[in-house]
Short mmCIF file of C-alpha atoms in Angstrom, two decimals:
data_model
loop_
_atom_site.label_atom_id
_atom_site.label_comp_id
_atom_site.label_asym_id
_atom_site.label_seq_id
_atom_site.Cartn_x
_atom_site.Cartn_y
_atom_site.Cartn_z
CA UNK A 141 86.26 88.96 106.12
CA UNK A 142 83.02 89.92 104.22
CA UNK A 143 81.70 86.70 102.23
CA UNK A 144 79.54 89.18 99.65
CA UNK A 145 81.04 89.10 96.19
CA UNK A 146 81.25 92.91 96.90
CA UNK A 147 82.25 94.87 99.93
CA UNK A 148 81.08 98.74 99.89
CA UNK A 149 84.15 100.74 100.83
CA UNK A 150 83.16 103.69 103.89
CA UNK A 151 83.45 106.99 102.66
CA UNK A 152 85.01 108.91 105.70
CA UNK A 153 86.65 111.74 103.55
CA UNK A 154 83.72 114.57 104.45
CA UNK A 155 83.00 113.62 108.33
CA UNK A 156 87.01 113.54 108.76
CA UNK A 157 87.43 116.66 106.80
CA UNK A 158 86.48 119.09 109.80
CA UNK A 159 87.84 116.75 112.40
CA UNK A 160 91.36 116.51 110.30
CA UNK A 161 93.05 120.01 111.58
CA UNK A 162 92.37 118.77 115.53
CA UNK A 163 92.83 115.31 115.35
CA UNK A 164 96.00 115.06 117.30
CA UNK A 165 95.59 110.84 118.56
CA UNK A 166 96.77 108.91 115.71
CA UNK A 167 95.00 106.14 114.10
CA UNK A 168 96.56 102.77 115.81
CA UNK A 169 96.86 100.02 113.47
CA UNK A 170 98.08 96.22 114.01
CA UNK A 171 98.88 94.40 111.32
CA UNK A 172 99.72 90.21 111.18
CA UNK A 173 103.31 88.55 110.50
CA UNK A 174 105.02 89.39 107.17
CA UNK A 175 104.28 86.87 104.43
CA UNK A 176 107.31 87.06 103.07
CA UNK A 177 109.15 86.56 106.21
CA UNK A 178 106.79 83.99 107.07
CA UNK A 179 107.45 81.75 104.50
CA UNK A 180 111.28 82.17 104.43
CA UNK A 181 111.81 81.67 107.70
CA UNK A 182 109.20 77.94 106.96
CA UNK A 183 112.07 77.28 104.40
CA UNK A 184 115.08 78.03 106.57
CA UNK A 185 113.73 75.93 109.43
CA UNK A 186 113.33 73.31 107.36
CA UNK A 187 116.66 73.21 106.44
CA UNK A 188 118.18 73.79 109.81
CA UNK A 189 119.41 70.80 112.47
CA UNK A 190 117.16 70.90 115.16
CA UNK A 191 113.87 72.18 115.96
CA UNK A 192 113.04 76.03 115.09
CA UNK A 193 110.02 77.99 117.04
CA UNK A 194 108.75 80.69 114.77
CA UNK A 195 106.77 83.49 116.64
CA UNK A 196 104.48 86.13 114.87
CA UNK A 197 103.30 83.90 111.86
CA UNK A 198 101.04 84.69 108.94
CA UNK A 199 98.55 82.49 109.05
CA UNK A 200 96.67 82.88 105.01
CA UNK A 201 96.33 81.30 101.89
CA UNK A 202 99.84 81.31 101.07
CA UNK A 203 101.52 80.78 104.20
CA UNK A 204 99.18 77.56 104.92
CA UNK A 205 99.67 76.15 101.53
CA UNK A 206 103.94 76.63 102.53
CA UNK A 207 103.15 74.83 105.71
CA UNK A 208 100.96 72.43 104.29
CA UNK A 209 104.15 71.30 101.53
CA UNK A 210 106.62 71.27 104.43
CA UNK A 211 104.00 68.98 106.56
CA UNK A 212 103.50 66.86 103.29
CA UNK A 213 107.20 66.22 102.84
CA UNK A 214 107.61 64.35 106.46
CA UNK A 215 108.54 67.20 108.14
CA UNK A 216 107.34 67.32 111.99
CA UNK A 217 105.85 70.59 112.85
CA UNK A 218 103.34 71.76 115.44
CA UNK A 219 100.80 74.44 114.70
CA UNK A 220 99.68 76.93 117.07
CA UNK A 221 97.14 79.42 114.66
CA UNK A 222 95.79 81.10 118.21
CA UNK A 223 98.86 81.82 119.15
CA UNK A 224 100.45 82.35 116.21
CA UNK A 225 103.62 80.01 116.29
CA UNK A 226 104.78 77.16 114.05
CA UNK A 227 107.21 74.40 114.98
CA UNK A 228 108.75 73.00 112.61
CA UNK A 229 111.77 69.84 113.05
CA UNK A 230 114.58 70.65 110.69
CA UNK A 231 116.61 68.15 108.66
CA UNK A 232 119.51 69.57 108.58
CA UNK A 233 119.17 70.29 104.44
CA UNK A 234 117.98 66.69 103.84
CA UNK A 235 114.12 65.95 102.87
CA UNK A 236 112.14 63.00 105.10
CA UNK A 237 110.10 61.76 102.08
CA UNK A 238 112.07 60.88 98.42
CA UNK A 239 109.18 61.19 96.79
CA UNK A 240 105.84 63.52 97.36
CA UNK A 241 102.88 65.28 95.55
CA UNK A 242 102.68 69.25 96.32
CA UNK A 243 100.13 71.61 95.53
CA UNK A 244 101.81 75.10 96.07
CA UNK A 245 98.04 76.87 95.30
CA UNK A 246 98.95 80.45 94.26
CA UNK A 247 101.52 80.95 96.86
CA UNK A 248 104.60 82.46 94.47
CA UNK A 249 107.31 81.82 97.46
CA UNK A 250 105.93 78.23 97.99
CA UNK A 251 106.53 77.62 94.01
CA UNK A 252 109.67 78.65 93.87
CA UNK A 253 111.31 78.33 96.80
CA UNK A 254 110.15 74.64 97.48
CA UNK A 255 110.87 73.95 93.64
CA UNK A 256 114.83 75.23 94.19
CA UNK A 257 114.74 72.94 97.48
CA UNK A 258 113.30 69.78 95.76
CA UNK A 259 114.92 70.03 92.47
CA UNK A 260 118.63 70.13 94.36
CA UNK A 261 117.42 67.25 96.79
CA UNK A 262 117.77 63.51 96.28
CA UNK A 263 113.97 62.37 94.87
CA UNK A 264 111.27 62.61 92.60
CA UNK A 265 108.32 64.94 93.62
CA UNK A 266 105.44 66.11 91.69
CA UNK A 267 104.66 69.50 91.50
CA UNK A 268 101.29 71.41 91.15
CA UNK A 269 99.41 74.69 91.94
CA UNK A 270 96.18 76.85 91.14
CA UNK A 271 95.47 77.82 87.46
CA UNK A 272 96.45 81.55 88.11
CA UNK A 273 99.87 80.10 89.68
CA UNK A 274 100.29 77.91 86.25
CA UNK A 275 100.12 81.47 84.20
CA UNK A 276 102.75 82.61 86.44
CA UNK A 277 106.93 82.76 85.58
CA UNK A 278 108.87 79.54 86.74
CA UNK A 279 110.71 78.85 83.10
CA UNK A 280 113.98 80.79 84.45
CA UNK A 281 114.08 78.95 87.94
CA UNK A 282 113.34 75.73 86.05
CA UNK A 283 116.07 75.69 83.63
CA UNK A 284 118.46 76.82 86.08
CA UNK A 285 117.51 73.45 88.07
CA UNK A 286 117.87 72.01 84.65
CA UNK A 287 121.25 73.00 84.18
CA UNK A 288 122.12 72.02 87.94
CA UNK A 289 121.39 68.84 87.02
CA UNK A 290 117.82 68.41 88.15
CA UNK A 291 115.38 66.32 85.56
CA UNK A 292 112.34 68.22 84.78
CA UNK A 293 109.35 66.71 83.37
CA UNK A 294 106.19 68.58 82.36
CA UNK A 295 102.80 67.79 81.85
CA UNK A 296 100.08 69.49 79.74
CA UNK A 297 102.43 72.26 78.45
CA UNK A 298 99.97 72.61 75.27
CA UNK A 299 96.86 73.80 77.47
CA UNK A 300 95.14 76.80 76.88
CA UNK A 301 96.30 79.66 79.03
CA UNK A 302 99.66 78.39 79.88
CA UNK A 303 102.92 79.11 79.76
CA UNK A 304 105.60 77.01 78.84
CA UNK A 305 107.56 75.22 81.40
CA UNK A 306 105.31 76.21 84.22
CA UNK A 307 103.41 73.66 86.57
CA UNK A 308 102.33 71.15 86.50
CA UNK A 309 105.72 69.21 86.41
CA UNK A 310 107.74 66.36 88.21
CA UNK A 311 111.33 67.24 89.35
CA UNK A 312 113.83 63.84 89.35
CA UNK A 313 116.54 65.66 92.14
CA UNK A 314 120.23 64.27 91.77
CA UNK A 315 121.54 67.30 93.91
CA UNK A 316 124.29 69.58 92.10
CA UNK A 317 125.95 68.56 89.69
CA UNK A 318 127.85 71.96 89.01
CA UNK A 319 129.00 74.37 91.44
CA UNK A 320 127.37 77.66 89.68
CA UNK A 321 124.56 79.02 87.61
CA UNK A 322 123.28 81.97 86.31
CA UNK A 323 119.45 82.76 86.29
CA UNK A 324 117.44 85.82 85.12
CA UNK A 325 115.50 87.72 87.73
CA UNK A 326 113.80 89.98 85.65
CA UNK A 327 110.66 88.63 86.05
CA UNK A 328 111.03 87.77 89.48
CA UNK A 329 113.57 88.15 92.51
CA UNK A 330 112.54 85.04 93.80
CA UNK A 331 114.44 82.82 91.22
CA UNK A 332 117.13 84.07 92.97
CA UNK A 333 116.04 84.26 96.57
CA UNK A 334 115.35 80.36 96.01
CA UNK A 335 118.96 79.50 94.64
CA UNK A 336 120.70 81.49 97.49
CA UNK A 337 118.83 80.03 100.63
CA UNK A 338 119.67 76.13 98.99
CA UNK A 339 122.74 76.99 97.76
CA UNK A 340 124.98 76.17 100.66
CA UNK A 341 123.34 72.29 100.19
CA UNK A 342 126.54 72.00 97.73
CA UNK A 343 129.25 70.39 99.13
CA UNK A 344 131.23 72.73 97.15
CA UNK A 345 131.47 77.14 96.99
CA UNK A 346 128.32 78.07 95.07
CA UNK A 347 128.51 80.73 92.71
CA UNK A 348 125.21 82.46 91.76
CA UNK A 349 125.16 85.16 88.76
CA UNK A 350 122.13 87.45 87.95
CA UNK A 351 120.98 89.05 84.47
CA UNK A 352 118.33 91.49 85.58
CA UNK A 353 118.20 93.82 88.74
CA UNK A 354 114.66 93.80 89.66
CA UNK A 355 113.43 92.99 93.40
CA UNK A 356 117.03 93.36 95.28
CA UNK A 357 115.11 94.56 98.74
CA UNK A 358 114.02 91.32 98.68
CA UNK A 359 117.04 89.57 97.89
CA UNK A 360 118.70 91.50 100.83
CA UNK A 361 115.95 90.27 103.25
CA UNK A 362 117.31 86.89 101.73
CA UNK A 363 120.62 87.21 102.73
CA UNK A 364 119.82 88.41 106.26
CA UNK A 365 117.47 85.73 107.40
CA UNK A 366 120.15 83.47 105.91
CA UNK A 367 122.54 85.02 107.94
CA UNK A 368 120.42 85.18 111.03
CA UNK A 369 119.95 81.22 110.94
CA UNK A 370 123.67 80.77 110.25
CA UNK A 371 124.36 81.04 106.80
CA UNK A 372 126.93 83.86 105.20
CA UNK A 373 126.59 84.19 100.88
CA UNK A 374 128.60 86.83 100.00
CA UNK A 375 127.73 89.46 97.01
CA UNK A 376 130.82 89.49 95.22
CA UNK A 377 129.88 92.58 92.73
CA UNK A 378 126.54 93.88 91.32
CA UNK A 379 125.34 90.69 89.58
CA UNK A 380 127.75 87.61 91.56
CA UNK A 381 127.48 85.81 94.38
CA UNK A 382 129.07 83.34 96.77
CA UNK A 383 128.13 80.30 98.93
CA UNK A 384 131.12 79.47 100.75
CA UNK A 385 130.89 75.55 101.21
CA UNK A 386 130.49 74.04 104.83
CA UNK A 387 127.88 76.20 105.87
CA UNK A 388 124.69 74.95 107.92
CA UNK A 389 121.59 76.47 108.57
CA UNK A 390 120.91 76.68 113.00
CA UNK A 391 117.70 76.32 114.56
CA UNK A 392 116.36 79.08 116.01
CA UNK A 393 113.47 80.67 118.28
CA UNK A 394 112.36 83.36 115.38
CA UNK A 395 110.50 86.14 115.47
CA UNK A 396 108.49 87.46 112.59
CA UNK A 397 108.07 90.65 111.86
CA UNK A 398 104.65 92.40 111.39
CA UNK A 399 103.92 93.10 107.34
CA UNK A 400 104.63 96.09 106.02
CA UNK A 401 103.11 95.65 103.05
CA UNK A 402 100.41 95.19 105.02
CA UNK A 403 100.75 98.20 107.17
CA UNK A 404 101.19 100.68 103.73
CA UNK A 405 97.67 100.66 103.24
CA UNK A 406 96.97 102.14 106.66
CA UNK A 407 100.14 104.42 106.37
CA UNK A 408 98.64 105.86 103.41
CA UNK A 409 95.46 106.75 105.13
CA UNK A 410 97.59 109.87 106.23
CA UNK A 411 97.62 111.45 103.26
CA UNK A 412 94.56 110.86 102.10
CA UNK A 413 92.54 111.33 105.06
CA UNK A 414 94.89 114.19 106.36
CA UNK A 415 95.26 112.18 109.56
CA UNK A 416 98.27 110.67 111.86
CA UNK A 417 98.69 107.39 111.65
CA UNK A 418 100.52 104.74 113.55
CA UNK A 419 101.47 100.87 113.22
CA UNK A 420 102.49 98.87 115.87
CA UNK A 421 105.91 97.58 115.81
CA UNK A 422 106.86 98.87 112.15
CA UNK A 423 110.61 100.40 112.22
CA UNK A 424 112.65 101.96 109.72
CA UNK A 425 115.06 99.07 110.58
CA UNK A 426 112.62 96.36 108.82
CA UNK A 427 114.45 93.58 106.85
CA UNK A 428 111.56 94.36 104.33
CA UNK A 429 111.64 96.73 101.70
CA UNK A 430 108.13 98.19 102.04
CA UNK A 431 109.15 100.68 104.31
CA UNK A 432 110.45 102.42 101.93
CA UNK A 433 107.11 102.98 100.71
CA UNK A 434 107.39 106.00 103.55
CA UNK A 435 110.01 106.96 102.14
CA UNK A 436 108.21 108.28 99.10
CA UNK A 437 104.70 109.94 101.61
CA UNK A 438 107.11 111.57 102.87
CA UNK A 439 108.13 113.22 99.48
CA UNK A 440 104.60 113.84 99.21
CA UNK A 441 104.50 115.68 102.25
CA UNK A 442 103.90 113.96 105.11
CA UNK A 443 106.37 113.54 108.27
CA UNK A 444 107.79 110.55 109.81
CA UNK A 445 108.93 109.88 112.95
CA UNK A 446 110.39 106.92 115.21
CA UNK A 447 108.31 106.09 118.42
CA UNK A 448 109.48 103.48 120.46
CA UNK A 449 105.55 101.88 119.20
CA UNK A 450 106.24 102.19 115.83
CA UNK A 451 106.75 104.79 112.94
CA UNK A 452 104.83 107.49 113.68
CA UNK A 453 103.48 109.30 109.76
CA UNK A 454 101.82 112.43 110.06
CA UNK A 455 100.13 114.59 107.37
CA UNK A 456 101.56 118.09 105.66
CA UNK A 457 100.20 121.18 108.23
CA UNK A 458 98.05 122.37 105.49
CA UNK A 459 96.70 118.44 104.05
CA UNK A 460 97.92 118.82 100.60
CA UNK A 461 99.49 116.22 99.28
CA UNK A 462 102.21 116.27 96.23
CA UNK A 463 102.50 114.40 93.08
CA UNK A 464 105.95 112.83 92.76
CA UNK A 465 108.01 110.39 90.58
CA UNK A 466 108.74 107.66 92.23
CA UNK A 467 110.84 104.51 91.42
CA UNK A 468 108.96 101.49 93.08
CA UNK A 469 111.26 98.72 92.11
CA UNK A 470 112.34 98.19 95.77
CA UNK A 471 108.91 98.26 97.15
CA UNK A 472 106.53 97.37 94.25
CA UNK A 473 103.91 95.83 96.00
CA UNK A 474 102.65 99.63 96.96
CA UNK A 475 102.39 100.08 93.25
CA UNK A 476 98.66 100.10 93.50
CA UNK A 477 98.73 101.78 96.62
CA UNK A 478 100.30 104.77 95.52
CA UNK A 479 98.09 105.02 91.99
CA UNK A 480 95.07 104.48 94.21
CA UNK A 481 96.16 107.71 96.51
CA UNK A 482 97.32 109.70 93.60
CA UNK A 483 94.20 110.68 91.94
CA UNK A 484 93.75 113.28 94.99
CA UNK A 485 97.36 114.45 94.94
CA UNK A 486 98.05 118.17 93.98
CA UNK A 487 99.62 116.82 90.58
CA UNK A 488 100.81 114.23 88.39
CA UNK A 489 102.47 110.98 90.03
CA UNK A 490 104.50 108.82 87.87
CA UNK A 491 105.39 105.28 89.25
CA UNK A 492 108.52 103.91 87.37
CA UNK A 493 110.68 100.92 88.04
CA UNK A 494 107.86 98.25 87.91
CA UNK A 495 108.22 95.95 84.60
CA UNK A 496 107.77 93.07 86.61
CA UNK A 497 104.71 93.35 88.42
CA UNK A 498 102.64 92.42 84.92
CA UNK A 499 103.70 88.88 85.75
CA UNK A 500 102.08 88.61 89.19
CA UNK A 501 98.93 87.47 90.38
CA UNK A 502 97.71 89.82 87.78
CA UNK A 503 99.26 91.95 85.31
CA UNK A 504 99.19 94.93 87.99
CA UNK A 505 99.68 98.15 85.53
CA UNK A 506 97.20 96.81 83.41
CA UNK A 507 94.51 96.65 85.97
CA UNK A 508 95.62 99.72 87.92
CA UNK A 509 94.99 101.53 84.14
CA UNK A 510 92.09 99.56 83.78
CA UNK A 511 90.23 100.50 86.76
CA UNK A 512 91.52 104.11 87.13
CA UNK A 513 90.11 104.91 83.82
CA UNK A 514 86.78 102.80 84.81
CA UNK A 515 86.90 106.02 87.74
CA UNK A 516 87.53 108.74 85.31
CA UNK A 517 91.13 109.23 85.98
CA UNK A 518 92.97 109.93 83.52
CA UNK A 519 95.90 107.68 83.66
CA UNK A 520 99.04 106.87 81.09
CA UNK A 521 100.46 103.40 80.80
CA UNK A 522 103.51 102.40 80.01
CA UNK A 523 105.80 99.00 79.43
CA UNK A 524 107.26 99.24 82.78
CA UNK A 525 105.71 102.51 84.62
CA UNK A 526 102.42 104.48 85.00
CA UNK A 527 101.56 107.71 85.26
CA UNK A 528 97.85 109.12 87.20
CA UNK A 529 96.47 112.65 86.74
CA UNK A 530 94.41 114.47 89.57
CA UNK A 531 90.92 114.19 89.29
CA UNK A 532 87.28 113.11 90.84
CA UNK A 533 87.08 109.38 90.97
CA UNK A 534 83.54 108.78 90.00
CA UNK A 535 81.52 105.52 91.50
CA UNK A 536 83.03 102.03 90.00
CA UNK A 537 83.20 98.18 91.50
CA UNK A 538 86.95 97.62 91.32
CA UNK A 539 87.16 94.27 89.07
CA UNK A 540 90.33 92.38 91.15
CA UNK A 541 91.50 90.06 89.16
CA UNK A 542 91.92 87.33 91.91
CA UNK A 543 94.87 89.64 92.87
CA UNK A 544 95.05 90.80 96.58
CA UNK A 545 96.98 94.05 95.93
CA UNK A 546 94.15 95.09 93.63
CA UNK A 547 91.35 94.60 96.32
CA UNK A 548 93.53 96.06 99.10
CA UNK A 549 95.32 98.80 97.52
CA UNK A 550 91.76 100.16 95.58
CA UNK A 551 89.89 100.12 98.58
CA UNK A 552 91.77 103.39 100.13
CA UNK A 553 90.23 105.48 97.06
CA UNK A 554 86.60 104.59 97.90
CA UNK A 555 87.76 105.94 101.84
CA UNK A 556 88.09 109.58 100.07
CA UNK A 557 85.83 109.00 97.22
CA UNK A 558 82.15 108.01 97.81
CA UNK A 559 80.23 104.80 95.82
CA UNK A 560 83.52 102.48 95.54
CA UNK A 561 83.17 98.97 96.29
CA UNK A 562 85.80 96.27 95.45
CA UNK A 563 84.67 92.66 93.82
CA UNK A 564 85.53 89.80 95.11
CA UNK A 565 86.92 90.65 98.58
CA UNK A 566 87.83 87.05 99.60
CA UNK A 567 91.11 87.53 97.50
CA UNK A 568 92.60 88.81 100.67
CA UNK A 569 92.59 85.87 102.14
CA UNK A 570 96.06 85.04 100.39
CA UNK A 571 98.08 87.54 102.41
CA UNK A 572 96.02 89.49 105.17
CA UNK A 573 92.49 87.73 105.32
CA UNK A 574 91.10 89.91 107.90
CA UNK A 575 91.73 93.39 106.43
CA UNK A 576 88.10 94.44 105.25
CA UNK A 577 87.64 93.91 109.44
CA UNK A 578 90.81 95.55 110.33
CA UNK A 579 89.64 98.84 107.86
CA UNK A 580 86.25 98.52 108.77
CA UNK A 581 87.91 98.98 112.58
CA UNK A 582 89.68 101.70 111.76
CA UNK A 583 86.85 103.40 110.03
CA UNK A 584 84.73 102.72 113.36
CA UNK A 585 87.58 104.18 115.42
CA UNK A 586 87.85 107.46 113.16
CA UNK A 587 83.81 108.12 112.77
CA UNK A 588 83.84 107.93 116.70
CA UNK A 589 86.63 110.51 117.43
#
């Protein structure tokens, strides 16, 4: 990871241009564990009887400050970062310490999942987190925990900058005191990811309604990796669902799957760079909904294909690419990707479905407007969607807003356009800390072929 306060993107775009037509070995990528995988699977160990090995592990920002709450709360775990495997002694649903401090830094799973956990436990526990994680949505999850029965008690509310009923705060846990709840998820799927992995704690059937309908890829990943450690919650219609009591969570030997969030940035090389590209070990079978971020290159024009190494995404015969509409809400973390790409498609791409991401580590459709038109693309933004015209990118620094996507997703238009650089590259570091190295790799690898 470069420690400048700037790293100068590679302009490949003219030396692959003539090599593009012939290239016929595809650009091999691997990526690390999934993050939110990662820190799901933390959760469910946790809760499990018996001692869980997880393989493939994300080890960044967020995934060390999950590992460092678990470790904080008494639980016994054993680290291996080398070899990329946590251990982690489950409790079978019960929490060693009745009382702890957390700091959840700006790790959006640790928040709310280990806020759902805590607040339905038996103890008091103080909960904290990084100023942009304080500006973040928790009221929803909060006074569903409320409601539960769950006291909640917050502290410096009236402070510039943040919202109310967000950290800091100290949950009093008396476990449930009511078998069902109802929580809106419009701001965030994980309100509801959180509820469903504790909810089979209640010594009762647990009910779980939903206003909203944004993030259900991820709520489906939910359910499976519940399922996979040995817990069933059934969706009973669009917006109900049930935790059939006497249910425990297993221990398991897990693996993790590699990111595909991660690996969408190097998938969408192919387009722009009218090259074949490759990551290891990503399958259209992925519990994460990312992939589906293929889904819409290939609308564009590329081809995908199964290979027993990974999906396989090659570019149109003739390297045009197509504008589309696209409905992100199942894979809105390639938001930015795909407005980053689109200024060099063959027309107009609208991205719809994507309300939500304003309340992430930065208000996403803001900044993707903001630094498009810093470029000189003309862009049109909407309440919940975007739309990006063709055009010439001129040279900008991409201002990041401490958000990772930003950084990531902006880089790919500085690999087509020249004089792009991105500020403040250590944001990575929260989800894939070594991807400057890991494009700077693959930039080596391509300039050599």
């Amino acid at each position: 990871m470069p420690m400048e306060n700037t790293y100068s993107v590679p302009y490949l775009y003219e030396t692959l241009s003539a090599k593009a037509p012939g290239l016929s070995r595809p650009l091999a990528v691997s990526v690390p564990g999934s993050k939110s995988i990662t820190n799901r699977a933390l959760l469910l160990a946790t809760l499990a009887q018996g001692t869980s090995t997880l393989r493939g592990v994300l080890f960044s920002d967020d995934s060390r400050h999950f590992l460092k709450c678990v470790q904080n709360l008494g639980f016994e775990t054993a680290v291996d970062e080398g070899a990329r495997t946590v251990t982690v002694k489950g409790a079978g649903g019960a929490v060693p310490l009745s009382e702890a401090s957390q700091h959840v830094g700006s790790a959006g799973t640790a928040a709310r999942f280990l806020t759902a956990f805590l607040g339905l436990s038996q103890g008091v526990y103080h909960m904290d987190s990084s100023e942009q994680m304080r500006r973040r949505p928790m009221a929803p999850l909060l006074d569903s925990l409320a409601e539960l029965g769950c006291e909640v008690s917050y502290e410096g509310s009236g402070a510039e900058g943040r919202i109310p009923r967000s950290f800091p705060f100290t949950l009093r846990g008396h476990g449930f005191r009511k078998n069902s709840i109802c929580v809106n998820i419009d701001e965030s799927s994980q309100f509801l990811s959180a509820l469903l992995i504790v909810s089979c704690l209640c010594s009762q059937d647990f009910t779980t309604a939903i206003e909203g309908a944004h993030g259900m890829a991820y709520i489906e990943m939910t359910r499976k990796m519940m399922r996979q450690f040995g817990v069933e919650t059934l969706k009973q219609d669009e917006r109900t669902f049930l935790t059939p009591a006497g249910q425990h969570y297993r221990a398991l030997d897990y693996q993790i799957e590699p990111d595909v969030s991660a690996a969408c940035y190097f998938y969408a090389m192919c387009p722009l760079l009218r090259i074949p590209v490759r990551v290891d070990d990503v399958h259209f079978d992925s519990l994460q909904g990312d992939v589906r971020f293929l889904r819409i290159l290939e609308q564009m024009g590329c081809r995908a294909a199964e290979t027993p190494r990974g999906i396989l995404l090659e570019p149109s015969a003739d390297g045009i690419f197509h504008g589309v509409t696209a409905d992100m809400s199942a894979c809105s973390d390639q938001a930015i990707t795909l407005a980053a790409i689109a200024p060099f498609a063959d027309g107009p791409t609208t991205i719809t479905g994507i309300g939500h991401i304003r309340f992430q580590e930065s208000d996403r459709i803001a900044g993707m407007a903001a630094e498009l038109t810093r470029m000189g693309i003309r862009c049109e933004e909407r309440a919940d969607s975007i739309t990006v015209y063709p055009g010439s990118p001129k040279p900008s620094t991409v201002e990041t807003y401490e958000d990772h996507r930003m950084a990531m997703g902006f880089a790919l238009t500085g690999l087509r356009s020249p004089g792009i650089s991105i500020s403040n590259p250590g944001c990575c570091r929260k989800t894939f800390e070594d991807y400057f190295a890991v494009l700077d790799h693959a930039a080596d690898c391509l300039a050599s072929t």
